[in-house]
Coordinates of C-alpha atoms and ligand atoms in Angstrom, one line a residue:
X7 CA 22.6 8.4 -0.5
X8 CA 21.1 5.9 -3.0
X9 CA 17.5 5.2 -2.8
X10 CA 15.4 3.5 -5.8
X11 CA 12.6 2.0 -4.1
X12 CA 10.1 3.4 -5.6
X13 CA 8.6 4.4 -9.0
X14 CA 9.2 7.7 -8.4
X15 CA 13.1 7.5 -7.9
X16 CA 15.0 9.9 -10.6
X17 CA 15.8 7.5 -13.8
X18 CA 18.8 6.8 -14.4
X19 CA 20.3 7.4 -11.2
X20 CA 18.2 6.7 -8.5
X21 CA 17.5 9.5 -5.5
X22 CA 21.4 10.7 -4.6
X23 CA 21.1 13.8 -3.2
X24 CA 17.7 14.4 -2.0
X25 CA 14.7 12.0 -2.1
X26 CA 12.1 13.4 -5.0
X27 CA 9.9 12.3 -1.5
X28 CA 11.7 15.1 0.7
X29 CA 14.1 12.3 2.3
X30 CA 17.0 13.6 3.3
X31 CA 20.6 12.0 2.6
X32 CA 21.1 12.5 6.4
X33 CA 17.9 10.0 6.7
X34 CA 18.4 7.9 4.2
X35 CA 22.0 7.2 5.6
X36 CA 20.3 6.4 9.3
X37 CA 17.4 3.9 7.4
X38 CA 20.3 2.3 5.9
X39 CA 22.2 1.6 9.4
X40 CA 18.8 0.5 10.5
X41 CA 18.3 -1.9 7.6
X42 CA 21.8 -3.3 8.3
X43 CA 21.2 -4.0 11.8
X44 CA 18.0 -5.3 10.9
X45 CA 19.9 -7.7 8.9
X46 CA 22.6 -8.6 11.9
X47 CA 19.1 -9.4 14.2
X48 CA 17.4 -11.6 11.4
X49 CA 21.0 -13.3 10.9
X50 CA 21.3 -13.5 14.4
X51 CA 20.1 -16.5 17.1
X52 CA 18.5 -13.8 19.2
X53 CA 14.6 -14.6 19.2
X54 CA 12.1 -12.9 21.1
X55 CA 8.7 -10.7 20.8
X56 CA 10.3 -7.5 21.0
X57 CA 13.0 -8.5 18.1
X58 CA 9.8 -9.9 15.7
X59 CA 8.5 -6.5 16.7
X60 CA 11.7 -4.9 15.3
X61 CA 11.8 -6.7 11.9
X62 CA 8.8 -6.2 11.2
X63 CA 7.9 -2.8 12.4
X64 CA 11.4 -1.5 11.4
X65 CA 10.8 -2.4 7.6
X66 CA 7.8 -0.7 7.4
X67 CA 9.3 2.5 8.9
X68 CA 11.9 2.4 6.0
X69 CA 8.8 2.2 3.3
X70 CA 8.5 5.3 1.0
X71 CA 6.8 7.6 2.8
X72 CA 6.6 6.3 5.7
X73 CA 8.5 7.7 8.7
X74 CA 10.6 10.7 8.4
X75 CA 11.4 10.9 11.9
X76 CA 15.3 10.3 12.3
X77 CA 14.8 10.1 16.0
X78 CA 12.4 7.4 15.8
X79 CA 14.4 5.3 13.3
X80 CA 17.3 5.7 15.1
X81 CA 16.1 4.7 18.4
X82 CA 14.5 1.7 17.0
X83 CA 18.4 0.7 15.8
X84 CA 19.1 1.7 19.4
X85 CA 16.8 -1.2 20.5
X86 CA 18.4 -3.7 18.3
X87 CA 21.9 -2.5 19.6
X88 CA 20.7 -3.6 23.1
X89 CA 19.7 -6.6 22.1
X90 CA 22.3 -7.9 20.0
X91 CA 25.4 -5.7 20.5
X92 CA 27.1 -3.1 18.5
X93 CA 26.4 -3.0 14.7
X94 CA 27.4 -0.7 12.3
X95 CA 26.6 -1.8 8.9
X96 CA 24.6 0.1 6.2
X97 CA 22.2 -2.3 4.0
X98 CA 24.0 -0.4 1.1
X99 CA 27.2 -1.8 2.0
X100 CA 26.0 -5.5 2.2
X101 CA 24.1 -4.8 -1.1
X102 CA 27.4 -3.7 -3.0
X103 CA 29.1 -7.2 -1.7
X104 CA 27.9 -8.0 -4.9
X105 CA 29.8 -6.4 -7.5
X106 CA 27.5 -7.9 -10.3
X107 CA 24.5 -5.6 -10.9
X108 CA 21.7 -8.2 -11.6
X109 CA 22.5 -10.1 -8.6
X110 CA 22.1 -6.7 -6.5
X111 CA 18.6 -6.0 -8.7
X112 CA 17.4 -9.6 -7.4
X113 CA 18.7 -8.4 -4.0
X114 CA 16.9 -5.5 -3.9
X115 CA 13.6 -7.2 -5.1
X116 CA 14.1 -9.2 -2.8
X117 CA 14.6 -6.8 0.1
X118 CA 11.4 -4.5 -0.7
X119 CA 9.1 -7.4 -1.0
X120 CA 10.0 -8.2 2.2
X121 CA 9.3 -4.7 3.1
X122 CA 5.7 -4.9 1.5
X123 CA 5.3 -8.4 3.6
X124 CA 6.4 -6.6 6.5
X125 CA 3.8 -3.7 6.4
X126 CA 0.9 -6.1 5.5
X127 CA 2.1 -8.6 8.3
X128 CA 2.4 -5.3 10.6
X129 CA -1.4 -4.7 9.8
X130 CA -2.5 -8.3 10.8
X131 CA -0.2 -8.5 13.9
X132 CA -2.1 -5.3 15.1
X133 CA -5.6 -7.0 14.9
X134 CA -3.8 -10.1 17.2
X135 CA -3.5 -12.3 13.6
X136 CA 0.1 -13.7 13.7
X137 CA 2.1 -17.0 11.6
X138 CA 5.2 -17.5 12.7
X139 CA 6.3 -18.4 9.2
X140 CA 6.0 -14.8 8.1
X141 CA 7.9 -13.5 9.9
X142 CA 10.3 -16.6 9.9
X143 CA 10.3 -16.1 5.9
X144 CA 11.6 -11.9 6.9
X145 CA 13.9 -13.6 9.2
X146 CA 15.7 -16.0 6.6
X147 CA 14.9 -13.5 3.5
X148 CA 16.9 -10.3 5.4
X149 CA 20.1 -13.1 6.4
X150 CA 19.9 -14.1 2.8
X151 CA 21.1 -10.4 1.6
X152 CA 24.9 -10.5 2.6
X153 CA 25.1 -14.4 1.5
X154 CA 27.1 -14.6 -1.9
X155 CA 23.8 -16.3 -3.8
X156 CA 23.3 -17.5 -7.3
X157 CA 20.8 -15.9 -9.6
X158 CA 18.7 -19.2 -9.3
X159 CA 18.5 -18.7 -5.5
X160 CA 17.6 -15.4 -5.6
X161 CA 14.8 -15.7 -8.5
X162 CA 13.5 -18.8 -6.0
X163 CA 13.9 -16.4 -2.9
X164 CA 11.9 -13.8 -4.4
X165 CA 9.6 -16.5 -6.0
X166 CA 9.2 -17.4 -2.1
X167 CA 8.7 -14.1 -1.2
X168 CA 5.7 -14.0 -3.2
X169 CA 4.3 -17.4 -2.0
X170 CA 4.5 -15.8 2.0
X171 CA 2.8 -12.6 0.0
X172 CA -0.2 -14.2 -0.6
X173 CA -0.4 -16.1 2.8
X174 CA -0.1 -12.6 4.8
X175 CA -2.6 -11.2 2.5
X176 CA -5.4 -14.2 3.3
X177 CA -4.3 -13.6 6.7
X178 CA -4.7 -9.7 6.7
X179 CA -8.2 -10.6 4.9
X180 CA -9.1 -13.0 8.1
X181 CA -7.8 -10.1 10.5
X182 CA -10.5 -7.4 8.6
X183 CA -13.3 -9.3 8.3
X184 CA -13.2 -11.3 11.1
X185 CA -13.0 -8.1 13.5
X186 CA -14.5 -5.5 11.9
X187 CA -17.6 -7.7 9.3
X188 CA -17.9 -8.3 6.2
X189 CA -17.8 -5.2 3.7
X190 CA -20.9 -3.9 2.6
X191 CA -21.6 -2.2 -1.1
X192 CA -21.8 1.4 0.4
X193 CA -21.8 4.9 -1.3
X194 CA -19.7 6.9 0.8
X195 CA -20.6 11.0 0.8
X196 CA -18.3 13.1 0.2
X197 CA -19.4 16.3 1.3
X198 CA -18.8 18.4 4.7
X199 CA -20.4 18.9 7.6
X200 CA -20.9 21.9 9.3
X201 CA -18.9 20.9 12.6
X202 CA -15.6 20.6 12.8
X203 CA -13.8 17.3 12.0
X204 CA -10.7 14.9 11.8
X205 CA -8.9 13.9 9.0
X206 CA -7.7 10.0 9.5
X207 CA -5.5 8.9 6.4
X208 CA -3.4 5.3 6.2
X209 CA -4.4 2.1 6.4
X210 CA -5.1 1.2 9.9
X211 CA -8.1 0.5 11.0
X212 CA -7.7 -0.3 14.5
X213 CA -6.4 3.3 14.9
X214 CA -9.9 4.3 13.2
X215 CA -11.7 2.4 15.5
X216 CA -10.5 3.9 18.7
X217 CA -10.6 7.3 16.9
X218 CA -14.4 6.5 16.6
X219 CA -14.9 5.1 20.1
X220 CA -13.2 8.4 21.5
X221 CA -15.1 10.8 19.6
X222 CA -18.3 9.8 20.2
X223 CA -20.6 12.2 21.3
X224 CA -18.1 15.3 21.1
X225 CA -20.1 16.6 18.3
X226 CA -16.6 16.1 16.1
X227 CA -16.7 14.3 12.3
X228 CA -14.5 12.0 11.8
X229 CA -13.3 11.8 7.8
X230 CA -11.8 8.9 6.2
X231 CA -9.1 10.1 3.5
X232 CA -6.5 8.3 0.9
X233 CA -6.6 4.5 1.6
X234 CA -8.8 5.4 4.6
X235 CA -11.9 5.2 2.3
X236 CA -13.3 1.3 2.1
X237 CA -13.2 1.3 6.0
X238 CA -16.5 3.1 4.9
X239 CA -18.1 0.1 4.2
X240 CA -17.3 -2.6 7.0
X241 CA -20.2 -3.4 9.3
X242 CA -18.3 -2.1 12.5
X243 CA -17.9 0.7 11.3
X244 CA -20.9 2.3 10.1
X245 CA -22.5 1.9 13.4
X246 CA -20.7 5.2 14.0
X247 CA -22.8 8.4 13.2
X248 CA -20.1 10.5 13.7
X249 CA -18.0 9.0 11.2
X250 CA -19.2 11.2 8.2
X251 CA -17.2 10.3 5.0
X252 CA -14.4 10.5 2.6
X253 CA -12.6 13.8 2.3
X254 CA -9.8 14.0 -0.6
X255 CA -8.5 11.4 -2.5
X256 CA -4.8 10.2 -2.9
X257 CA -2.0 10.3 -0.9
X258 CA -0.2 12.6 -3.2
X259 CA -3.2 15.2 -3.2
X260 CA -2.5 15.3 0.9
X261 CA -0.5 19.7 0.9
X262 CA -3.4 20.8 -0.6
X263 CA -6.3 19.1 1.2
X264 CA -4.9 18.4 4.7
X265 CA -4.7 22.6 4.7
X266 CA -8.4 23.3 3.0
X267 CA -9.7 20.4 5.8
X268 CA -8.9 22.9 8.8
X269 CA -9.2 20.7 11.7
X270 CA -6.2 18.1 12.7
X271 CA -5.3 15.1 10.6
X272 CA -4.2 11.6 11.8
X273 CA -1.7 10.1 9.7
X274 CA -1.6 6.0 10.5
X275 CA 1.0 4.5 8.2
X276 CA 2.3 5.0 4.6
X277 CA 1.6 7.6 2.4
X278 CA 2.7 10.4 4.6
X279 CA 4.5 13.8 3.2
X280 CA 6.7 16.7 4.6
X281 CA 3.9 18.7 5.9
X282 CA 3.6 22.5 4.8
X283 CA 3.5 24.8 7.6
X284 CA 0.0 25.9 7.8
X285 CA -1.1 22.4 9.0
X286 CA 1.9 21.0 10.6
X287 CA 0.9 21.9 13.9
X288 CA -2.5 20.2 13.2
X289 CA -1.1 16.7 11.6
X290 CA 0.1 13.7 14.2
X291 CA 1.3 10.5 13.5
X292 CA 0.5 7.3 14.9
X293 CA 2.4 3.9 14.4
X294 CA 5.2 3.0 12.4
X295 CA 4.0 6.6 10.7
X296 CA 6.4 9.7 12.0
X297 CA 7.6 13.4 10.8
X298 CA 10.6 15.3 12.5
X299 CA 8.5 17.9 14.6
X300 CA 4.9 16.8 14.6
X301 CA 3.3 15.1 17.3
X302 CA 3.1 11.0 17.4
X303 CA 0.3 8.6 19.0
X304 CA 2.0 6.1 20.7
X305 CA 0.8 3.0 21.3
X306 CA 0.1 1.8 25.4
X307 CA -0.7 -2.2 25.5
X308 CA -3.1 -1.7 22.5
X309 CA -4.4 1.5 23.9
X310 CA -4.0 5.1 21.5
X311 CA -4.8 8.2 24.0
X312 CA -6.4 10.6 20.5
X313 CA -7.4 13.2 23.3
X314 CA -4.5 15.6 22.1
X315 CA -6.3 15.2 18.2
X316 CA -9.8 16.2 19.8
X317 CA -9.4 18.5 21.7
X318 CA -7.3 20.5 18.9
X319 CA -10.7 19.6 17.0
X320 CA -12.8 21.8 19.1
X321 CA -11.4 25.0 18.3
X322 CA -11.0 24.3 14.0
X323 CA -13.5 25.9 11.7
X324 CA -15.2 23.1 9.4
X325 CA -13.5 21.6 6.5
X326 CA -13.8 23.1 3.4
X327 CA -15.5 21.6 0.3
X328 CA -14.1 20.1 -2.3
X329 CA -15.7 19.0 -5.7
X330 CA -16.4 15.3 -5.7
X331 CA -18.9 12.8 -6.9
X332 CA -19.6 10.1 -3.9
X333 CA -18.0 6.8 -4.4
X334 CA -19.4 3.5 -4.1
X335 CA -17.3 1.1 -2.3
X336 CA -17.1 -2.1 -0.9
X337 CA -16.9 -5.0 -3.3
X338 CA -15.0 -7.5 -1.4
X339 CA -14.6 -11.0 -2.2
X340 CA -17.9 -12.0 0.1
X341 CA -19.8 -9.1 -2.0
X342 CA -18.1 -10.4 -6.0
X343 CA -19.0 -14.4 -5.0
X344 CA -22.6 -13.2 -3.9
X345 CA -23.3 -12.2 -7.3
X346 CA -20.8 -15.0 -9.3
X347 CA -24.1 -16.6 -10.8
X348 CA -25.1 -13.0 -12.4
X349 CA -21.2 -12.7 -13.1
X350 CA -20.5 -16.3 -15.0
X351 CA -23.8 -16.1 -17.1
X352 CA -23.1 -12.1 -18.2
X353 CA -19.7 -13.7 -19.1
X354 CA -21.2 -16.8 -20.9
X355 CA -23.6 -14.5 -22.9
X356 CA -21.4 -12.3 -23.7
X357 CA -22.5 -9.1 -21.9
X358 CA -19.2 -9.2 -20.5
X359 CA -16.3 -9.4 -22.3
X360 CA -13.4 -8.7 -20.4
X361 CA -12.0 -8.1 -16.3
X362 CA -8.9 -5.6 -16.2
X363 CA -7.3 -5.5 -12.6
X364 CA -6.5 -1.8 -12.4
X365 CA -5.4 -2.0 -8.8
X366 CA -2.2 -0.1 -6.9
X367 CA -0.7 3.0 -6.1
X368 CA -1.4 6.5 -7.3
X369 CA 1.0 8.9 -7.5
X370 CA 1.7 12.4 -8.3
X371 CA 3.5 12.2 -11.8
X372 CA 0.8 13.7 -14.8
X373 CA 1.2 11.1 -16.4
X374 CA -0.8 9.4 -14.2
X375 CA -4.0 10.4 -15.7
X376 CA -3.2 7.9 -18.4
X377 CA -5.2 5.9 -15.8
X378 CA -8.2 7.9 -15.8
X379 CA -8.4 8.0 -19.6
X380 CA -7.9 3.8 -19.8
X381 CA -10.5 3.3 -18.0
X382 CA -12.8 5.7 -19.5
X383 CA -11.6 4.0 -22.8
X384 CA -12.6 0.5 -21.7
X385 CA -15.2 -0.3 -24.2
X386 CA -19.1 -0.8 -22.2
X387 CA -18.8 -4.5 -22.1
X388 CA -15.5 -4.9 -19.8
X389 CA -15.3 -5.0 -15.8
X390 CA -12.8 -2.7 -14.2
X391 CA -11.9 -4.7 -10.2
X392 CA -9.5 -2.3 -8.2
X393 CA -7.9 -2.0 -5.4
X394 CA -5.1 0.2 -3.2
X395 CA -5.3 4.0 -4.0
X396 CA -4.8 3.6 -7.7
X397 CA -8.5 3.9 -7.7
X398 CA -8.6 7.6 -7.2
X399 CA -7.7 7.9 -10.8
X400 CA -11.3 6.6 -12.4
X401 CA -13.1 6.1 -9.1
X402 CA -15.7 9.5 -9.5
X403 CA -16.0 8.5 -13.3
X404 CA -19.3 7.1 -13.7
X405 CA -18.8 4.1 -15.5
X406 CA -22.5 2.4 -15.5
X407 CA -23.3 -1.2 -15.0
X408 CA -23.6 -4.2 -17.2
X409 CA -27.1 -5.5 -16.5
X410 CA -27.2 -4.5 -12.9
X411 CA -23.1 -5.7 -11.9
X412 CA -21.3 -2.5 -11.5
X413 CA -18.3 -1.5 -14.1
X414 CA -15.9 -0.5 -11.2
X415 CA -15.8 -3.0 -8.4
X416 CA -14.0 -1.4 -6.0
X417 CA -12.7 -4.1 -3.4
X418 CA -11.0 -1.8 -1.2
X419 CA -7.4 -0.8 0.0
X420 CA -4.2 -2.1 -1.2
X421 CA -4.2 -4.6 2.2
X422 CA -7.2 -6.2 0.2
X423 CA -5.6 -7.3 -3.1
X424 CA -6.5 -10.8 -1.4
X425 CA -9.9 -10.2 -2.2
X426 CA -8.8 -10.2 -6.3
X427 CA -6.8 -12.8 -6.0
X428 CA -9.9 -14.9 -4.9
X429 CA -12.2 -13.4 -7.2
X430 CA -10.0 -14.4 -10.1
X431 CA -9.3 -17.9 -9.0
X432 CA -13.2 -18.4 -8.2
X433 CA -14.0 -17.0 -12.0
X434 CA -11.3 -19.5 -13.3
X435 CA -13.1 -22.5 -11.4
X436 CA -16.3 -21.8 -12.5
X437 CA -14.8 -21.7 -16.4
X438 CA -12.5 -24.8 -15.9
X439 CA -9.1 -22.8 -16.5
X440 CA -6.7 -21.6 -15.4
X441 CA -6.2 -17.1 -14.6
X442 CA -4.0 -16.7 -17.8
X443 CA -7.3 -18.4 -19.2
X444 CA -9.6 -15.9 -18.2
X445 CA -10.6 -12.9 -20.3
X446 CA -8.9 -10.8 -17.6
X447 CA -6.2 -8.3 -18.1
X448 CA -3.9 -6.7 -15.6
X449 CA -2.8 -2.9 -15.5
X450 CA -1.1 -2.3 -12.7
X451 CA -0.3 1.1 -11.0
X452 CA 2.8 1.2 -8.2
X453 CA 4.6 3.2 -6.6
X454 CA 5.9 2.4 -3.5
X455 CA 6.7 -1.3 -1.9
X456 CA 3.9 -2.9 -0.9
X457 CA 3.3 -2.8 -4.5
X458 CA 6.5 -4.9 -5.1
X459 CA 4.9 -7.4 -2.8
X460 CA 1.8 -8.0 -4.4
X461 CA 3.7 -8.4 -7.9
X462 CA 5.7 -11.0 -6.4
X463 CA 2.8 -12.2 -5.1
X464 CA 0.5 -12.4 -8.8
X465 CA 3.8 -13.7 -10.7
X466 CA 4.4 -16.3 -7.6
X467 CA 0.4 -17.5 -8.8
X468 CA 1.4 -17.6 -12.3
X469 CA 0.0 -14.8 -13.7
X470 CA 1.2 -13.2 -17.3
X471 CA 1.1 -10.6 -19.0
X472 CA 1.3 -7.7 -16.6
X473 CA 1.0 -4.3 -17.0
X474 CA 3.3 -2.6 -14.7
X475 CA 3.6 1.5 -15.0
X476 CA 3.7 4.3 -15.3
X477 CA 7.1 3.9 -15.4
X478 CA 9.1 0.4 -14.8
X479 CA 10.9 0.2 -11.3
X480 CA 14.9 2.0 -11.4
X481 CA 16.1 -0.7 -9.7
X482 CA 15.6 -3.9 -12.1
X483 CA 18.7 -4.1 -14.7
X484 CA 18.1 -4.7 -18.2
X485 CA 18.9 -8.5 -18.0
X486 CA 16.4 -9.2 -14.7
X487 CA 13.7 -7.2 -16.7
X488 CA 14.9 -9.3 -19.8
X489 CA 14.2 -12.3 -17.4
X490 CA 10.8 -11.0 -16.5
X491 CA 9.7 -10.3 -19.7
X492 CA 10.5 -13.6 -20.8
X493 CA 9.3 -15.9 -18.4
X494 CA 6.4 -13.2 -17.0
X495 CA 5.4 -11.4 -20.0
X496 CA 5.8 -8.6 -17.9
X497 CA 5.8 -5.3 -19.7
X498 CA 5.6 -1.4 -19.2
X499 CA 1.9 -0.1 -19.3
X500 CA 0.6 0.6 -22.5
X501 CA -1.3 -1.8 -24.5
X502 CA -4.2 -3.9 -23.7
X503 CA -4.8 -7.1 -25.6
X504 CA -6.0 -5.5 -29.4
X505 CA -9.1 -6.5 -29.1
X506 CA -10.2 -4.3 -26.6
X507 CA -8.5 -0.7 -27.1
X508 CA -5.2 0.5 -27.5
X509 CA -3.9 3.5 -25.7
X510 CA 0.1 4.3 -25.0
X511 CA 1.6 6.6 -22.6
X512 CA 3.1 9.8 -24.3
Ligands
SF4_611 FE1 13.7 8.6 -4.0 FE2 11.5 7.0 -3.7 FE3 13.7 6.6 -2.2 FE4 12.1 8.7 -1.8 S1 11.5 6.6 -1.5 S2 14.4 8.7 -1.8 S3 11.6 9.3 -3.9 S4 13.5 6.4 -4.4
SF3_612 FE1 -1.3 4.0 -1.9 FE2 0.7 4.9 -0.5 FE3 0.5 2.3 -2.5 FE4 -2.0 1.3 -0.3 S1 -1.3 5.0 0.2 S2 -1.6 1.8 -2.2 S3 0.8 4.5 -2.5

């Protein structure tokens, strides 16, 4: 196997034996055959529902963390096969048509934005939101892979990628907020109940939803946890009484608190891990989520059947506590513009000085707590806007406000980096300039490759001067990063303009 998707991938090499996720080579090999016959379907004529379904659907599955279900990817494969005929190819065959290294970097860029689009596009196709052109950019991005392309094409492919990036984001945005409300500034509890409860962790909130619907009455808690959290503050959702709060924080934290939460857990898409044995008979899967040997939610026309996950409920002692301040959430775009006014004049007078994006993926390295200790560093007059689950870092630090406009502004899951993206371009009208004009700085956290997607995304709207860590991704040779840094300013985490505060990863 080689696998380098994701920041955690072993330097230098990439994954070759086992994935430092707990992939398997025997996985790996069958995402790669499904990758490759992902790429004969995009390249072929064959159009229909069920084939969008596959391109989009099977990319996600191949995301880190994702679906480690070899059954499940292979009968997806299965279903191309009957559509299109026998194929046999792995994507790491096509990749290594090129024997140049920096035109297989650009390839792979390209390939795992298009696997970010894909999840965020999966996430608005759920909720009934679909453009044609997103999944007509997967289409022609996944066909371009085996074409012998120049550098040029491939920079303006990826540039591309990012330009459909930030389409499917406004679109995810619409899907959100125009079915479940507008997020509301909420402070989410995060203690326990005494009755027993279930854990729902991913980023679906359609899955939530029913979950709610179903439990009503039963005298169960439902608990959001990971990137679960800002579905805590939409309208729709806090109707529900018996959805009770956040339990946990980051994906990566999941062995430890998915066994002290005692009652069954729902996993709906990415971040999902190798359960341990004293909760794998409690954990399910929904979605394009999936474990060898744990039981999966499937989908019937629209319908999830979560009867299985509550009545297994019934019979589970309450979770646990765990030590955590509650966290205030909920600063979409709608909440940010409502107080732009307060914002420009705290700017104008200098009461703020500085924005720093601290948005993306957390992670389990120790190194990650560089993250806590920046933003705690931030001097009193700078504005921390997040997103994704990089936020569990810093989000329980108490940071304060800056004359009644909160420190952290926390606008939600990774699906709602949209909400930044209009932030920052509403700040840059109201001071006549441009986002690289701004007094806003960008330290971002990634790890896996919806990440990649949102980068392509910021560069594809001209923004410099990134941040990118903890570490920069394995895949991108020393000339494409030399290309980045150049053109991008993009560099590894570390400094902040000198102004501010300098800190540096040891
Ligand atoms: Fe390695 Fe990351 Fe690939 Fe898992 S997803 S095999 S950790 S590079
Ligand atoms: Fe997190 Fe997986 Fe990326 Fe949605 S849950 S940001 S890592």
């Amino acid at each position: 196997m080689l696998c380098r998707q994701c920041e955690e991938t072993l330097p230098g090499t990439g994954c070759i034996r086992n994935g430092v996720c707990g992939k398997t080579a025997e996985l790996s090999d069958k995402q790669d055959l499904l990758i490759g016959a992902l790429i004969e379907l995009a390249s072929s004529d064959k159009r229909c529902p069920e084939c969008d379904k596959y391109l989009v659907d099977g990319l996600f599955m191949t995301l880190s963390n994702t679906n480690f279900d070899a059954k499940r990817i292979d009968s997806v494969r299965e279903g191309i096969i009957d559509r299109i005929g026998d194929v046999d190819i792995r994507v790491k065959d096509i990749l290594s048509l090129d024997t140049d290294d920096d035109l297989r970097s650009l390839k792979e860029l390209l390939l795992f934005g298009l696997k970010g689009l894909a999840a965020y596009y999966h996430h608005a196709r759920v909720l009934g939101f679909e453009d044609g052109s997103i999944v007509g950019f997967i289409r022609k991005g996944l066909s371009s892979l085996p074409e012998a392309l120049s550098a040029d094409d491939l920079v303006s492919l990826n540039m591309e990628c990012g330009e459909v990036g930030v389409r499917c984001l406004a679109l995810l945005d619409e899907a959100n907020t125009s079915t479940y409300g507008i997020p509301e500034l909420t402070s989410v509890s995060t203690k326990v109940g005494t009755n027993p409860g279930i854990l729902i962790t991913g980023h679906d909130l359609k899955d939530l939803e029913q979950l709610l619907e179903q439990t009503k009455g039963t005298g169960i808690d439902v608990y959001t946890h990971g990137e679960m959290l800002p579905a805590n503050s939409y309208p729709a959702f806090k109707r529900y009484d018996n959805l009770k709060g956040n339990y946990g924080g980051a994906w990566y934290a999941q062995k430890d608190e998915f066994e002290s939460f005692n009652g069954p857990i729902i996993a709906t898409t990415n971040c999902v891990l190798i359960p341990k044995d004293s909760y794998r008979d409690r954990l399910f899967t929904t979605g394009t989520a999936g474990v060898e040997g744990v039981k999966h939610i499937e989908d019937v026309d629209g319908r999830k059947d979560f009867s299985k996950v509550i009545d297994a409920a019934g019979s589970c002692a309450p979770p646990t506590p765990i030590e955590r301040n509650d966290l205030t959430i909920g600063f979409g775009h709608s909440q940010v513009l409502a107080l732009a006014d307060r914002i420009i004049d705290a700017v104008k007078s200098g009461a703020i000085r500085r924005f720093v994006v601290m948005a993306g993926c957390d992670g389990r390295e120790r190194s990650r707590s560089y993250y806590r200790e920046f933003a705690e560093a931030l001097p009193k007059d700078t504005v921390i806007l997040t997103a994704g689950c990089a936020k569990y870092r810093f989000n329980d630090c108490d940071l304060g406000d800056i004359g009644g406009i909160p420190r952290l502004v926390d606008a939600g899951q990774c699906n709602d980096c949209y909400s930044l993206v209009v932030i920052a371009n509403a700040l840059a009208d109201a001071f006549g300039t441009d986002v690289n004009g701004l007094p806003l700085s960008f330290n971002i956290s990634w790890y896996e490759q919806k990440a990649v997607l949102v980068l392509l995304s910021l560069l594809k709207l001209g923004v410099k001067d990134i941040m990118l860590g903890p570490r920069l991704p394995g895949f991108i040779t020393p000339n494409i990063l030399k290309v980045l840094v150049d053109t991008f300013g993009i560099r590894a985490n570390g400094t902040v303009p000198e102004d501010m505060v300098t800190l540096r990863i040891e």
